[in-house]
Coordinates of C-alpha atoms in Angstrom, one line a residue:
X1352 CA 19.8 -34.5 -3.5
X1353 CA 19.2 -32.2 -0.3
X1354 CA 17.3 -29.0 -0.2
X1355 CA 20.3 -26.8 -0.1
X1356 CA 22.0 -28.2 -3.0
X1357 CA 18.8 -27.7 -5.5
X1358 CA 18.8 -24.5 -4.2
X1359 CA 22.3 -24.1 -4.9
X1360 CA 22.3 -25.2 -8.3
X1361 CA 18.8 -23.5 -9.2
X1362 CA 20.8 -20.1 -8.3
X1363 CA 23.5 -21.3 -10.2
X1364 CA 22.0 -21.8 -13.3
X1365 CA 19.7 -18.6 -13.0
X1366 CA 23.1 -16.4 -12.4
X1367 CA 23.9 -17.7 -15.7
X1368 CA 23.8 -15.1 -18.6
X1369 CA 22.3 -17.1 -21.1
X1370 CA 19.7 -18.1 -18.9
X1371 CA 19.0 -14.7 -17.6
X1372 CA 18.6 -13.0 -21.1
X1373 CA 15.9 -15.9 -21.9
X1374 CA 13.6 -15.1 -19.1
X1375 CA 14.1 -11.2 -19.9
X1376 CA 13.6 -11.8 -23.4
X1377 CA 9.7 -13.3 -22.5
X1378 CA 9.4 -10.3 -19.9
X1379 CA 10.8 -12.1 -17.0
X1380 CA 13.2 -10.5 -14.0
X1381 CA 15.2 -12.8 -12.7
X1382 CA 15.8 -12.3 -8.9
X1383 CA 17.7 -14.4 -6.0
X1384 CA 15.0 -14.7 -3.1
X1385 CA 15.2 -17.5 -0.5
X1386 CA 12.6 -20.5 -1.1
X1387 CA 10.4 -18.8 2.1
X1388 CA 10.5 -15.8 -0.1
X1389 CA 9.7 -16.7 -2.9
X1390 CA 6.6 -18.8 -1.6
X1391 CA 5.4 -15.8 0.0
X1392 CA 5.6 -13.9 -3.2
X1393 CA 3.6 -16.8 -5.0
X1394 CA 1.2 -17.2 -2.0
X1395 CA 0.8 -13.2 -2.3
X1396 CA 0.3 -13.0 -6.2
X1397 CA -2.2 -15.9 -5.7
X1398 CA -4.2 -14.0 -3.6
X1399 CA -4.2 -10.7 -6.3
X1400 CA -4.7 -12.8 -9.2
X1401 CA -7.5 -15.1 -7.1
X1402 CA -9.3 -11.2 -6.2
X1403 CA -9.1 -10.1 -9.6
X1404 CA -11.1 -13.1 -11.0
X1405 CA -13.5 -12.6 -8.6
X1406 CA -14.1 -9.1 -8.8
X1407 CA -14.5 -9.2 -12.7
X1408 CA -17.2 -12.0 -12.1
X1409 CA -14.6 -14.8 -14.3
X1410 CA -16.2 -18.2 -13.6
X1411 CA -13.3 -20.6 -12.3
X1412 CA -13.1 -24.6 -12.0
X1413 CA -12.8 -26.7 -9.4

């Protein structure tokens, strides 16, 4: 399956009502970013969350 059709389908099925009042239901928006987007946002969070643990002295593994 190409690249564009998983993304297709993965929009599809998060357009979905059902689907969408699951992840809101556990505290979770559901938003329609591109793939670039959205790896940005994780590359992003990744960052805060790595500068967090550091700050607050959390040991990590390796």
């Amino acid at each position: 399956m190409d690249e564009a059709r998983v993304e297709k389908e993965i929009k599809r099925a998060l357009n979905r009502r059902d689907v969408k009042e699951r992840f809101f239901n556990q505290g979770v928006e559901v938003i329609g970013t591109s793939p670039e987007q959205t790896a940005a946002f994780v590359k992003s969070d990744m960052a805060t969350i790595a500068k967090v643990i550091k700050d607050a002295g959390i040991p990590t593994e390796r």
